[in-house]
């Protein structure tokens, strides 16, 4: 049940209509690890700079995240700053300082190489491939990507996708990658690129899972207060992969539950800035919202009187 | 189980990326009646001009729709023409010729006034109120509206809403009516305006139902081919209200089933131009897609092993 994540650990500066936070803990590997750690042991691979606060590493360690794969390099930590308008669905990037992340070349400690579950966060697809070179016999390799690589590194991405079992994308990324506006057609096109499964995240509208012969549609938990969407996608992936690694099966019922856990974790994450909500979140709250989401979406068979 | 609908009967000219149709059967009362007639007897109130083809009335009659409330007036029939781009979610209106619809003042035949279920299509809110003046003791009054009335006739709309039990709106209309960006907050604000229930239609993303103490979220049936979205909202309302009038109860389970039938009918309707798909649709196909939508959305309780 070992789950490896490779991604970024960052200091984010985020502005939303509800407030502003400077240099708070962020990064794909951070959100993913924190979410997944509710379900399973996570082995993290990332890089931080000399200026990265020790307390953030201590936080991840306190969640049982294995940090042997996080190296501290000379220079400053990766910084991202962005702003959200009232729509809250897409960030406007104000500034990106790659810093030590620019020379990030993921190296997996020996123990990590036996991992059964792997999540390739949103990094250059060539780096994603290099991670896979180091994993012996993964049971499930999942990956995230973004429009930047779809438009800027498509050949490398296509190569990586042939080694990926499950791809996480949002609507716009699915459309761009497939060159198809219709989301069902886009999903089918992505399945033909290699991954046997694709999860399409649609923010406040929910998420879709497509496999060759199977599909699942899940609405999002309706939130009255969305505070900061940063990290929602990685938190979703963390809840999803954490549940899979815990459950140790990949049947449809388990994949569907993973979708729900991903969605539940993401719904909590956006309720506060940075990882503030995940820091105080309990397993009981996660289970309660899972049940609420089930109540919210359940409907009965057709009554026979209608026949 | 009598269901009255008041709305438009029109001749539509529609252009989508997939083709173009001139002066085909359209109008809110038409889509609504055809969808609802799969479940119950519909009493239609509308106006057509001297030029309206008799074959269209014959079609509605063949579905068991009562046309006593459809009057033929001197002049031309209401015409709408619109265009959809590849996004297919919002029509660009090219031309609206109200013609006989401009002086439409709905009058309900005596039999209609005993109706238990009433659907007020998207007409001026004052006309909607005048319809309600003529209905003796409706069990459920549902209404549709649009941004044109929200921005142009808000006081009249607010008055009508106090007499409405259920409002159908789309995302943008809910936000505009409530002055709230968040859809949950918008729904709660609308409930405070009078209707005990609000259905928020979100096109390809599905639909939400809100009551004071109850909510339901339904993803849309994922379609590979969306041909023409015209009438999807009224078809949704028709399937929804048709099921309610047939079921004769308003408990949560029935309302949820109504949401699914509404969604299923709408999903068929957009597969072809105008009412082409509804014309050849069978009850068996409706039931089969209901079951598919249930399979698509079902997920199991949390496994106890996770505790």
Coordinates of C-alpha atoms in Angstrom, one line a residue:
Chain A
X1 CA 0.0 0.0 0.0
X2 CA 2.9 2.3 -0.5
X3 CA 2.0 5.5 -2.4
X4 CA 4.7 7.7 -4.0
X5 CA 4.0 11.3 -5.0
X6 CA 6.3 13.4 -7.1
X7 CA 5.5 17.1 -7.3
X8 CA 6.2 20.6 -6.0
X9 CA 6.5 21.9 -2.5
X10 CA 6.0 25.6 -2.7
X11 CA 5.3 28.9 -0.9
X12 CA 2.1 30.4 -2.3
X13 CA 0.9 33.9 -2.2
X14 CA -2.8 33.9 -2.9
X15 CA -5.4 36.6 -3.3
X16 CA -9.1 35.8 -3.4
X17 CA -12.2 38.1 -3.0
X18 CA -12.1 37.0 0.7
X19 CA -8.6 37.9 1.6
X20 CA -4.9 37.6 0.9
X21 CA -2.2 35.3 2.2
X22 CA 1.6 35.7 1.6
X23 CA 4.0 32.8 1.4
X24 CA 1.8 30.1 2.8
X25 CA 2.5 26.4 2.4
X26 CA 1.5 25.1 -1.1
X27 CA 2.6 22.9 -4.0
X28 CA 1.1 19.8 -5.6
X29 CA 3.0 17.3 -3.5
X30 CA 2.0 19.1 -0.3
X31 CA -1.7 19.1 -1.0
X32 CA -1.6 15.6 -2.4
X33 CA 0.3 14.1 0.5
X34 CA -1.8 15.8 3.2
X35 CA -5.0 14.5 1.6
X36 CA -3.7 11.0 0.9
X37 CA -2.2 10.6 4.4
X38 CA -5.7 10.3 5.8
X39 CA -5.8 6.9 4.2
X40 CA -2.4 5.5 3.7
X41 CA 1.4 6.1 4.1
X42 CA 2.7 8.6 1.5
X43 CA 6.3 8.7 0.3
X44 CA 7.0 12.2 -1.1
X45 CA 9.5 13.3 -3.7
X46 CA 10.1 17.1 -4.1
X47 CA 12.7 19.8 -3.6
X48 CA 12.8 22.8 -1.3
X49 CA 15.2 25.7 -0.9
X50 CA 17.4 26.8 2.0
X51 CA 14.7 29.2 3.0
X52 CA 11.9 26.6 3.4
X53 CA 10.5 26.7 6.9
X54 CA 11.3 23.6 8.9
X55 CA 7.8 23.8 10.5
X56 CA 6.2 22.9 7.2
X57 CA 8.3 19.7 6.9
X58 CA 7.4 18.9 10.5
X59 CA 3.8 19.2 9.6
X60 CA 4.0 16.7 6.8
X61 CA 6.1 14.4 9.0
X62 CA 3.4 14.6 11.7
X63 CA 1.0 13.2 9.1
X64 CA 3.2 10.2 8.6
X65 CA 4.5 11.4 5.2
X66 CA 7.9 10.0 4.4
X67 CA 10.2 12.9 3.6
X68 CA 13.3 11.0 2.6
X69 CA 12.6 11.9 -1.0
X70 CA 12.4 15.7 -0.3
X71 CA 15.8 17.3 -0.8
X72 CA 16.9 20.7 0.4
X73 CA 19.0 22.4 -2.3
X74 CA 20.9 25.6 -2.3
X75 CA 18.7 28.6 -3.4
X76 CA 15.2 29.7 -2.8
X77 CA 12.0 27.6 -2.6
X78 CA 9.6 27.5 -5.6
X79 CA 7.1 30.4 -5.3
X80 CA 3.8 30.9 -7.0
X81 CA 1.5 33.8 -6.6
X82 CA -2.0 34.0 -8.0
X83 CA -5.3 35.7 -7.8
X84 CA -8.9 34.5 -8.1
X85 CA -11.9 36.5 -9.0
X86 CA -15.5 35.8 -7.8
X87 CA -15.8 33.0 -10.3
X88 CA -13.2 31.1 -8.3
X89 CA -12.7 28.5 -10.9
X90 CA -9.5 29.6 -12.6
X91 CA -6.5 31.2 -11.0
X92 CA -4.8 34.1 -12.7
X93 CA -1.1 33.5 -12.2
X94 CA 0.6 36.7 -11.1
X95 CA 4.1 35.4 -10.7
X96 CA 6.0 32.1 -10.8
X97 CA 9.5 31.8 -9.4
X98 CA 10.8 28.3 -10.1
X99 CA 14.0 28.8 -8.1
X100 CA 15.3 25.3 -6.9
X101 CA 12.4 23.7 -8.8
X102 CA 14.0 24.7 -12.0
X103 CA 16.7 22.1 -11.7
X104 CA 14.4 19.5 -10.0
X105 CA 15.4 16.0 -11.1
X106 CA 13.4 13.6 -9.1
X107 CA 15.4 10.8 -7.5
X108 CA 13.6 8.0 -5.6
X109 CA 15.2 6.6 -2.5
X110 CA 15.6 2.8 -2.7
X111 CA 12.5 2.1 -0.6
X112 CA 10.3 4.3 -2.8
X113 CA 11.2 2.2 -5.9
X114 CA 9.1 -0.6 -4.7
X115 CA 6.0 1.6 -4.6
X116 CA 2.8 0.0 -5.8
X117 CA 0.9 3.3 -6.3
X118 CA 2.5 6.4 -8.0
X119 CA 1.2 9.9 -8.5
X120 CA 3.1 12.0 -10.9
X121 CA 2.2 15.6 -10.0
X122 CA 2.1 18.3 -12.6
X123 CA 5.8 18.6 -13.6
X124 CA 7.5 18.3 -17.0
X125 CA 6.4 15.1 -18.7
X126 CA 10.0 14.1 -19.2
X127 CA 10.6 14.3 -15.5
X128 CA 7.4 12.2 -15.0
X129 CA 8.9 9.6 -17.3
X130 CA 12.2 9.7 -15.4
X131 CA 10.3 8.9 -12.2
X132 CA 8.7 5.9 -13.8
X133 CA 12.2 4.7 -14.9
X134 CA 12.9 4.3 -11.2
X135 CA 9.8 2.5 -10.1
X136 CA 10.0 -1.3 -10.4
X137 CA 6.5 -2.7 -10.8
X138 CA 3.8 -0.2 -10.0
X139 CA 0.3 -1.4 -9.7
X140 CA -1.2 2.0 -10.7
X141 CA 0.5 5.0 -12.1
X142 CA -1.6 8.2 -12.1
X143 CA -0.5 11.5 -13.5
X144 CA -1.6 15.1 -13.6
X145 CA -0.7 17.6 -16.3
X146 CA -1.7 21.1 -17.4
X147 CA -2.2 23.1 -20.6
X148 CA 1.4 24.4 -20.4
X149 CA 2.7 20.9 -21.2
X150 CA -0.1 20.0 -23.5
X151 CA 0.7 23.0 -25.7
X152 CA 4.5 23.1 -25.0
X153 CA 5.7 19.6 -24.6
X154 CA 3.1 17.4 -26.3
X155 CA 5.5 14.7 -27.7
X156 CA 7.0 14.1 -24.3
X157 CA 3.5 14.1 -22.7
X158 CA 2.3 11.6 -25.2
X159 CA 5.2 9.3 -24.4
X160 CA 4.6 9.6 -20.7
X161 CA 0.9 8.9 -21.2
X162 CA 1.7 5.5 -22.7
X163 CA 3.1 4.5 -19.3
X164 CA 0.3 6.0 -17.3
X165 CA -2.7 4.1 -16.1
X166 CA -4.8 7.0 -15.0
X167 CA -4.8 10.6 -15.9
X168 CA -6.3 13.5 -13.9
X169 CA -7.3 16.5 -16.0
X170 CA -9.8 19.3 -15.8
X171 CA -12.4 20.0 -18.6
X172 CA -10.2 22.5 -20.4
X173 CA -7.1 20.3 -20.3
X174 CA -9.1 17.2 -21.5
X175 CA -10.4 19.3 -24.5
X176 CA -7.0 20.7 -25.3
X177 CA -5.2 17.3 -25.1
X178 CA -7.8 15.5 -27.2
X179 CA -8.6 18.4 -29.6
X180 CA -12.3 17.6 -29.0
X181 CA -14.8 20.0 -27.5
X182 CA -17.3 17.3 -26.3
X183 CA -16.1 15.9 -23.0
X184 CA -17.1 12.3 -23.6
X185 CA -15.3 12.3 -27.0
X186 CA -12.3 13.9 -25.3
X187 CA -12.2 11.3 -22.7
X188 CA -12.4 8.5 -25.3
X189 CA -9.6 10.1 -27.2
X190 CA -7.4 10.3 -24.1
X191 CA -8.1 6.6 -23.3
X192 CA -6.7 5.8 -26.8
X193 CA -3.5 7.6 -25.9
X194 CA -2.6 5.0 -23.2
X195 CA -4.2 5.6 -19.9
X196 CA -6.9 3.0 -19.2
X197 CA -8.7 5.5 -17.0
X198 CA -9.2 9.3 -17.1
X199 CA -10.7 11.4 -14.3
X200 CA -12.1 14.8 -15.5
X201 CA -12.4 17.3 -12.8
X202 CA -15.0 20.0 -13.3
X203 CA -14.6 22.1 -10.1
X204 CA -17.9 23.1 -8.6
X205 CA -19.7 20.8 -11.1
X206 CA -18.1 17.6 -9.9
X207 CA -16.0 15.0 -11.7
X208 CA -16.3 12.2 -14.2
X209 CA -14.4 8.9 -14.4
X210 CA -14.1 7.1 -17.8
X211 CA -12.8 3.7 -18.5
X212 CA -13.1 1.7 -21.7
X213 CA -16.4 0.1 -20.6
X214 CA -17.3 2.1 -17.6
X215 CA -18.2 5.6 -16.6
X216 CA -19.1 7.3 -13.3
X217 CA -20.4 10.8 -12.8
X218 CA -20.3 12.6 -9.5
X219 CA -21.6 16.1 -8.6
X220 CA -19.5 18.2 -6.3
X221 CA -20.6 18.7 -2.7
X222 CA -22.4 22.1 -2.9
X223 CA -20.5 24.6 -0.8
X224 CA -21.8 27.9 0.4
X225 CA -18.4 29.3 1.0
X226 CA -15.5 28.6 -1.4
X227 CA -12.6 30.5 0.0
X228 CA -9.5 29.5 -1.9
X229 CA -9.5 26.9 -4.7
X230 CA -5.7 26.5 -4.7
X231 CA -4.7 22.9 -4.5
X232 CA -8.2 21.5 -5.0
X233 CA -7.0 19.3 -7.9
X234 CA -4.1 17.8 -6.0
X235 CA -6.2 17.3 -2.9
X236 CA -8.7 15.5 -5.1
X237 CA -6.0 13.3 -6.4
X238 CA -4.7 12.7 -2.9
X239 CA -8.0 11.6 -1.6
X240 CA -8.5 9.4 -4.6
X241 CA -5.1 7.7 -4.7
X242 CA -5.0 7.5 -0.9
X243 CA -8.2 5.5 -0.9
X244 CA -7.1 3.2 -3.7
X245 CA -3.8 2.5 -2.0
X246 CA -5.7 1.7 1.2
X247 CA -8.3 -0.5 -0.5
X248 CA -5.8 -2.4 -2.6
X249 CA -8.3 -3.2 -5.4
X250 CA -9.2 -1.4 -8.6
X251 CA -12.7 -2.7 -9.2
X252 CA -15.4 -0.2 -10.2
X253 CA -17.0 0.1 -6.8
X254 CA -13.5 1.0 -5.3
X255 CA -12.7 3.5 -8.0
X256 CA -16.1 5.2 -7.5
X257 CA -15.5 5.4 -3.8
X258 CA -12.1 6.9 -4.6
X259 CA -13.8 9.6 -6.7
X260 CA -16.1 10.4 -3.8
X261 CA -13.2 10.6 -1.3
X262 CA -11.2 12.8 -3.7
X263 CA -14.2 15.1 -4.1
X264 CA -14.8 15.2 -0.4
X265 CA -11.2 16.1 0.4
X266 CA -11.2 18.8 -2.3
X267 CA -14.4 20.2 -0.9
X268 CA -12.9 20.7 2.5
X269 CA -9.7 22.1 1.1
X270 CA -11.3 25.0 -0.6
X271 CA -13.1 26.1 2.6
X272 CA -9.9 27.8 3.9
X273 CA -6.7 29.3 2.6
X274 CA -3.7 27.0 1.9
X275 CA -3.9 23.8 4.0
X276 CA -5.6 25.4 6.9
X277 CA -8.8 23.3 6.6
X278 CA -6.9 20.0 6.0
X279 CA -4.8 20.7 9.1
X280 CA -7.8 20.5 11.4
X281 CA -9.8 18.0 9.4
X282 CA -10.8 14.7 11.0
X283 CA -11.5 11.3 9.5
X284 CA -14.9 11.5 11.1
X285 CA -15.7 14.7 9.1
X286 CA -14.5 13.1 5.9
X287 CA -16.7 10.1 6.5
X288 CA -19.7 12.3 7.4
X289 CA -19.3 14.3 4.2
X290 CA -19.0 11.1 2.2
X291 CA -22.4 10.0 3.6
X292 CA -23.9 13.5 2.9
X293 CA -22.7 13.3 -0.7
X294 CA -24.3 9.9 -1.0
X295 CA -27.6 11.2 0.4
X296 CA -27.4 14.2 -1.9
X297 CA -27.0 12.1 -5.0
X298 CA -29.0 9.0 -4.3
X299 CA -32.2 8.3 -6.2
X300 CA -34.4 5.2 -6.4
X301 CA -35.2 2.9 -9.2
X302 CA -38.3 3.6 -11.4
X303 CA -41.5 2.7 -9.6
X304 CA -43.2 -0.2 -11.3
X305 CA -46.4 1.8 -11.5
X306 CA -44.9 3.8 -14.3
X307 CA -44.6 0.8 -16.6
Chain B
X1 CA -53.4 14.4 -12.4
X2 CA -54.2 17.3 -14.7
X3 CA -51.2 19.3 -15.8
X4 CA -51.6 22.7 -17.4
X5 CA -48.8 24.4 -19.3
X6 CA -48.8 28.0 -20.4
X7 CA -46.1 29.1 -22.8
X8 CA -45.2 29.7 -26.4
X9 CA -45.7 27.7 -29.5
X10 CA -43.3 28.9 -32.1
X11 CA -41.5 28.4 -35.4
X12 CA -37.8 28.3 -34.7
X13 CA -34.9 28.7 -37.1
X14 CA -31.8 27.3 -35.6
X15 CA -28.2 27.1 -36.7
X16 CA -25.7 24.9 -34.9
X17 CA -22.2 23.7 -35.9
X18 CA -24.0 20.6 -37.2
X19 CA -26.6 22.1 -39.5
X20 CA -29.4 24.5 -40.0
X21 CA -33.2 24.2 -39.8
X22 CA -35.7 26.8 -40.9
X23 CA -39.1 27.3 -39.3
X24 CA -39.3 24.1 -37.4
X25 CA -41.7 23.4 -34.5
X26 CA -40.6 25.1 -31.3
X27 CA -41.8 27.1 -28.3
X28 CA -41.7 26.4 -24.5
X29 CA -45.2 24.9 -24.4
X30 CA -44.4 22.6 -27.3
X31 CA -41.3 21.1 -25.8
X32 CA -42.9 21.0 -22.3
X33 CA -46.1 19.3 -23.5
X34 CA -44.4 16.7 -25.6
X35 CA -42.1 15.7 -22.8
X36 CA -44.8 15.7 -20.1
X37 CA -47.2 13.7 -22.3
X38 CA -45.0 10.6 -21.9
X39 CA -46.3 10.6 -18.3
X40 CA -49.6 12.3 -18.0
X41 CA -52.4 14.3 -19.8
X42 CA -51.3 17.8 -20.6
X43 CA -53.6 20.8 -21.1
X44 CA -51.8 23.4 -23.2
X45 CA -52.4 27.2 -23.3
X46 CA -50.8 29.2 -26.1
X47 CA -51.4 31.2 -29.2
X48 CA -50.6 30.6 -32.8
X49 CA -51.0 32.7 -35.9
X50 CA -53.0 32.0 -39.1
X51 CA -49.9 30.6 -40.7
X52 CA -49.2 27.9 -38.1
X53 CA -49.2 24.5 -39.9
X54 CA -52.1 22.3 -38.8
X55 CA -49.8 19.3 -38.8
X56 CA -48.0 20.6 -35.7
X57 CA -51.2 20.8 -33.8
X58 CA -52.1 17.3 -35.1
X59 CA -48.8 16.1 -33.7
X60 CA -49.5 17.5 -30.2
X61 CA -53.0 16.1 -30.4
X62 CA -51.6 12.7 -31.3
X63 CA -49.7 12.8 -28.0
X64 CA -52.9 13.3 -26.1
X65 CA -52.2 17.0 -25.4
X66 CA -55.4 19.0 -24.9
X67 CA -55.4 21.9 -27.3
X68 CA -58.6 23.7 -26.2
X69 CA -56.4 26.3 -24.7
X70 CA -54.5 27.0 -27.9
X71 CA -56.1 29.8 -29.8
X72 CA -55.4 30.8 -33.4
X73 CA -55.3 34.6 -33.8
X74 CA -55.1 36.8 -36.9
X75 CA -51.5 37.4 -37.8
X76 CA -48.3 35.4 -37.9
X77 CA -47.0 32.9 -35.4
X78 CA -44.2 33.8 -33.0
X79 CA -40.8 33.2 -34.6
X80 CA -37.4 32.8 -33.0
X81 CA -34.1 32.4 -34.7
X82 CA -30.8 31.6 -33.0
X83 CA -27.4 30.2 -33.4
X84 CA -25.2 28.0 -31.2
X85 CA -21.4 27.9 -31.4
X86 CA -19.4 24.8 -30.5
X87 CA -19.9 25.4 -26.7
X88 CA -23.6 24.7 -27.3
X89 CA -24.6 26.0 -23.9
X90 CA -26.0 29.4 -24.8
X91 CA -28.0 30.5 -27.8
X92 CA -27.2 33.7 -29.6
X93 CA -30.6 35.1 -30.5
X94 CA -30.5 36.3 -34.1
X95 CA -34.1 37.5 -34.4
X96 CA -37.3 37.4 -32.4
X97 CA -40.7 38.2 -34.0
X98 CA -43.3 38.1 -31.3
X99 CA -46.2 38.5 -33.8
X100 CA -49.4 37.1 -32.2
X101 CA -47.5 36.3 -29.1
X102 CA -47.2 40.0 -28.4
X103 CA -50.9 40.3 -27.4
X104 CA -51.0 36.9 -25.8
X105 CA -53.3 37.0 -22.7
X106 CA -53.7 33.4 -21.5
X107 CA -57.3 32.4 -20.9
X108 CA -57.9 29.0 -19.3
X109 CA -60.9 27.0 -20.5
X110 CA -63.2 25.9 -17.6
X111 CA -61.7 22.4 -17.4
X112 CA -58.2 23.8 -17.1
X113 CA -59.1 25.8 -14.1
X114 CA -59.3 22.7 -11.9
X115 CA -55.7 21.7 -12.7
X116 CA -53.7 20.4 -9.9
X117 CA -50.3 20.9 -11.6
X118 CA -49.4 24.1 -13.4
X119 CA -46.3 25.0 -15.3
X120 CA -45.9 28.7 -16.1
X121 CA -43.5 28.8 -19.1
X122 CA -41.1 31.7 -19.7
X123 CA -43.6 34.6 -20.4
X124 CA -44.0 38.0 -18.7
X125 CA -44.4 37.5 -15.0
X126 CA -47.7 39.5 -15.1
X127 CA -49.1 37.0 -17.5
X128 CA -47.9 34.2 -15.2
X129 CA -49.8 35.8 -12.4
X130 CA -52.9 36.2 -14.5
X131 CA -52.8 32.5 -15.2
X132 CA -52.7 31.8 -11.5
X133 CA -55.8 34.0 -11.0
X134 CA -57.7 31.5 -13.1
X135 CA -56.6 28.3 -11.4
X136 CA -58.7 27.3 -8.4
X137 CA -56.6 25.2 -6.1
X138 CA -53.4 24.0 -7.6
X139 CA -51.3 21.5 -5.8
X140 CA -48.1 22.5 -7.4
X141 CA -47.3 25.7 -9.4
X142 CA -44.0 25.7 -11.1
X143 CA -42.6 28.5 -13.2
X144 CA -39.7 29.2 -15.5
X145 CA -38.3 32.7 -16.1
X146 CA -35.3 34.3 -17.8
X147 CA -32.8 37.1 -17.4
X148 CA -34.9 39.4 -19.6
X149 CA -37.6 39.4 -16.9
X150 CA -35.2 39.4 -14.0
X151 CA -33.6 42.6 -15.3
X152 CA -36.7 44.1 -16.9
X153 CA -39.7 43.1 -14.8
X154 CA -38.3 42.3 -11.4
X155 CA -41.1 43.7 -9.2
X156 CA -43.7 41.7 -11.2
X157 CA -41.5 38.6 -11.1
X158 CA -41.1 39.0 -7.3
X159 CA -44.9 39.1 -7.0
X160 CA -45.4 36.0 -9.1
X161 CA -42.7 34.2 -7.2
X162 CA -44.7 34.6 -4.0
X163 CA -47.4 32.4 -5.6
X164 CA -45.1 29.8 -7.1
X165 CA -44.1 26.6 -5.4
X166 CA -41.2 25.6 -7.6
X167 CA -38.9 27.7 -9.8
X168 CA -36.9 26.4 -12.7
X169 CA -33.8 28.5 -13.5
X170 CA -30.4 28.0 -14.9
X171 CA -27.1 28.9 -13.1
X172 CA -26.9 32.4 -14.6
X173 CA -30.6 33.2 -13.9
X174 CA -30.3 32.0 -10.3
X175 CA -27.3 34.2 -9.8
X176 CA -28.9 37.2 -11.4
X177 CA -32.2 36.8 -9.5
X178 CA -30.5 36.3 -6.2
X179 CA -27.6 38.8 -6.7
X180 CA -25.4 36.0 -5.4
X181 CA -22.5 34.4 -7.2
X182 CA -22.4 31.2 -5.1
X183 CA -25.1 28.8 -6.4
X184 CA -26.0 27.4 -3.0
X185 CA -26.5 30.9 -1.5
X186 CA -28.4 31.9 -4.6
X187 CA -30.8 29.0 -4.2
X188 CA -31.3 29.9 -0.5
X189 CA -32.1 33.5 -1.5
X190 CA -34.6 32.3 -4.1
X191 CA -36.3 30.1 -1.5
X192 CA -36.8 33.2 0.7
X193 CA -38.6 34.9 -2.2
X194 CA -41.5 32.4 -2.0
X195 CA -40.9 29.2 -3.9
X196 CA -40.5 26.3 -1.5
X197 CA -38.4 24.5 -4.2
X198 CA -35.9 25.7 -6.8
X199 CA -34.4 23.6 -9.6
X200 CA -31.1 24.9 -11.0
X201 CA -30.4 23.6 -14.4
X202 CA -26.7 23.5 -15.4
X203 CA -26.8 22.1 -19.0
X204 CA -24.1 19.5 -19.6
X205 CA -23.2 19.6 -15.9
X206 CA -26.6 18.4 -14.6
X207 CA -29.1 19.9 -12.2
X208 CA -29.6 20.8 -8.5
X209 CA -32.8 20.7 -6.5
X210 CA -33.0 22.8 -3.3
X211 CA -35.7 22.8 -0.7
X212 CA -35.5 24.4 2.8
X213 CA -34.2 21.2 4.4
X214 CA -33.3 19.0 1.4
X215 CA -31.0 19.1 -1.6
X216 CA -30.4 16.8 -4.5
X217 CA -27.6 16.9 -7.1
X218 CA -27.7 15.1 -10.4
X219 CA -25.0 15.0 -13.1
X220 CA -26.2 15.1 -16.7
X221 CA -26.2 12.0 -18.8
X222 CA -22.9 12.3 -20.7
X223 CA -23.7 12.7 -24.4
X224 CA -21.2 12.3 -27.2
X225 CA -23.4 14.2 -29.6
X226 CA -25.2 17.3 -28.7
X227 CA -26.9 18.5 -31.8
X228 CA -29.3 21.3 -30.8
X229 CA -29.9 22.5 -27.2
X230 CA -33.1 24.4 -28.1
X231 CA -35.9 23.5 -25.8
X232 CA -33.7 21.5 -23.3
X233 CA -34.9 23.5 -20.3
X234 CA -38.6 23.2 -21.2
X235 CA -38.2 19.5 -22.0
X236 CA -36.5 19.1 -18.6
X237 CA -39.5 20.8 -16.9
X238 CA -41.9 18.7 -18.9
X239 CA -40.4 15.4 -17.9
X240 CA -40.1 16.7 -14.3
X241 CA -43.7 17.9 -14.0
X242 CA -45.1 15.0 -16.0
X243 CA -43.7 12.6 -13.6
X244 CA -44.9 14.6 -10.6
X245 CA -48.4 14.8 -12.0
X246 CA -48.3 11.0 -12.7
X247 CA -46.9 10.1 -9.2
X248 CA -49.3 12.4 -7.3
X249 CA -46.9 12.8 -4.4
X250 CA -44.3 15.4 -3.6
X251 CA -42.0 13.5 -1.3
X252 CA -38.3 13.7 -1.7
X253 CA -38.0 10.4 -3.5
X254 CA -40.6 11.4 -6.0
X255 CA -39.0 14.8 -6.6
X256 CA -35.6 13.2 -7.1
X257 CA -37.1 10.8 -9.7
X258 CA -38.7 13.8 -11.3
X259 CA -35.3 15.4 -11.6
X260 CA -34.0 12.3 -13.3
X261 CA -36.9 12.0 -15.7
X262 CA -36.5 15.7 -16.6
X263 CA -32.8 15.2 -17.2
X264 CA -33.4 12.1 -19.3
X265 CA -36.0 13.8 -21.5
X266 CA -33.7 16.8 -22.0
X267 CA -30.8 14.5 -22.8
X268 CA -32.8 12.9 -25.6
X269 CA -34.1 16.2 -26.9
X270 CA -30.7 17.7 -27.6
X271 CA -29.7 14.7 -29.7
X272 CA -31.6 16.1 -32.7
X273 CA -33.0 19.3 -34.1
X274 CA -36.4 20.7 -32.8
X275 CA -38.6 17.9 -31.6
X276 CA -37.2 15.3 -33.9
X277 CA -35.8 13.0 -31.2
X278 CA -38.9 13.3 -28.9
X279 CA -41.1 12.4 -31.9
X280 CA -39.6 8.9 -32.2
X281 CA -38.7 8.5 -28.5
X282 CA -40.3 5.5 -26.6
X283 CA -41.1 5.0 -23.0
X284 CA -38.8 2.1 -23.0
X285 CA -35.9 4.3 -24.1
X286 CA -36.7 6.7 -21.3
X287 CA -36.7 4.0 -18.7
X288 CA -33.5 2.5 -20.1
X289 CA -31.7 5.8 -19.8
X290 CA -33.1 6.4 -16.3
X291 CA -31.5 3.1 -15.3
X292 CA -28.2 4.1 -17.1
X293 CA -28.1 7.4 -15.3
X294 CA -28.6 5.5 -12.0
X295 CA -25.8 3.1 -12.8
X296 CA -23.6 6.0 -13.8
X297 CA -24.1 7.9 -10.5
X298 CA -24.5 5.1 -8.0
X299 CA -21.8 4.5 -5.3
X300 CA -21.6 2.4 -2.3
X301 CA -21.4 3.2 1.4
X302 CA -18.0 3.5 3.0
X303 CA -16.5 0.1 3.6
X304 CA -16.2 -0.6 7.3
X305 CA -12.6 -1.5 6.9
X306 CA -11.8 2.2 6.6
X307 CA -13.0 3.0 10.1

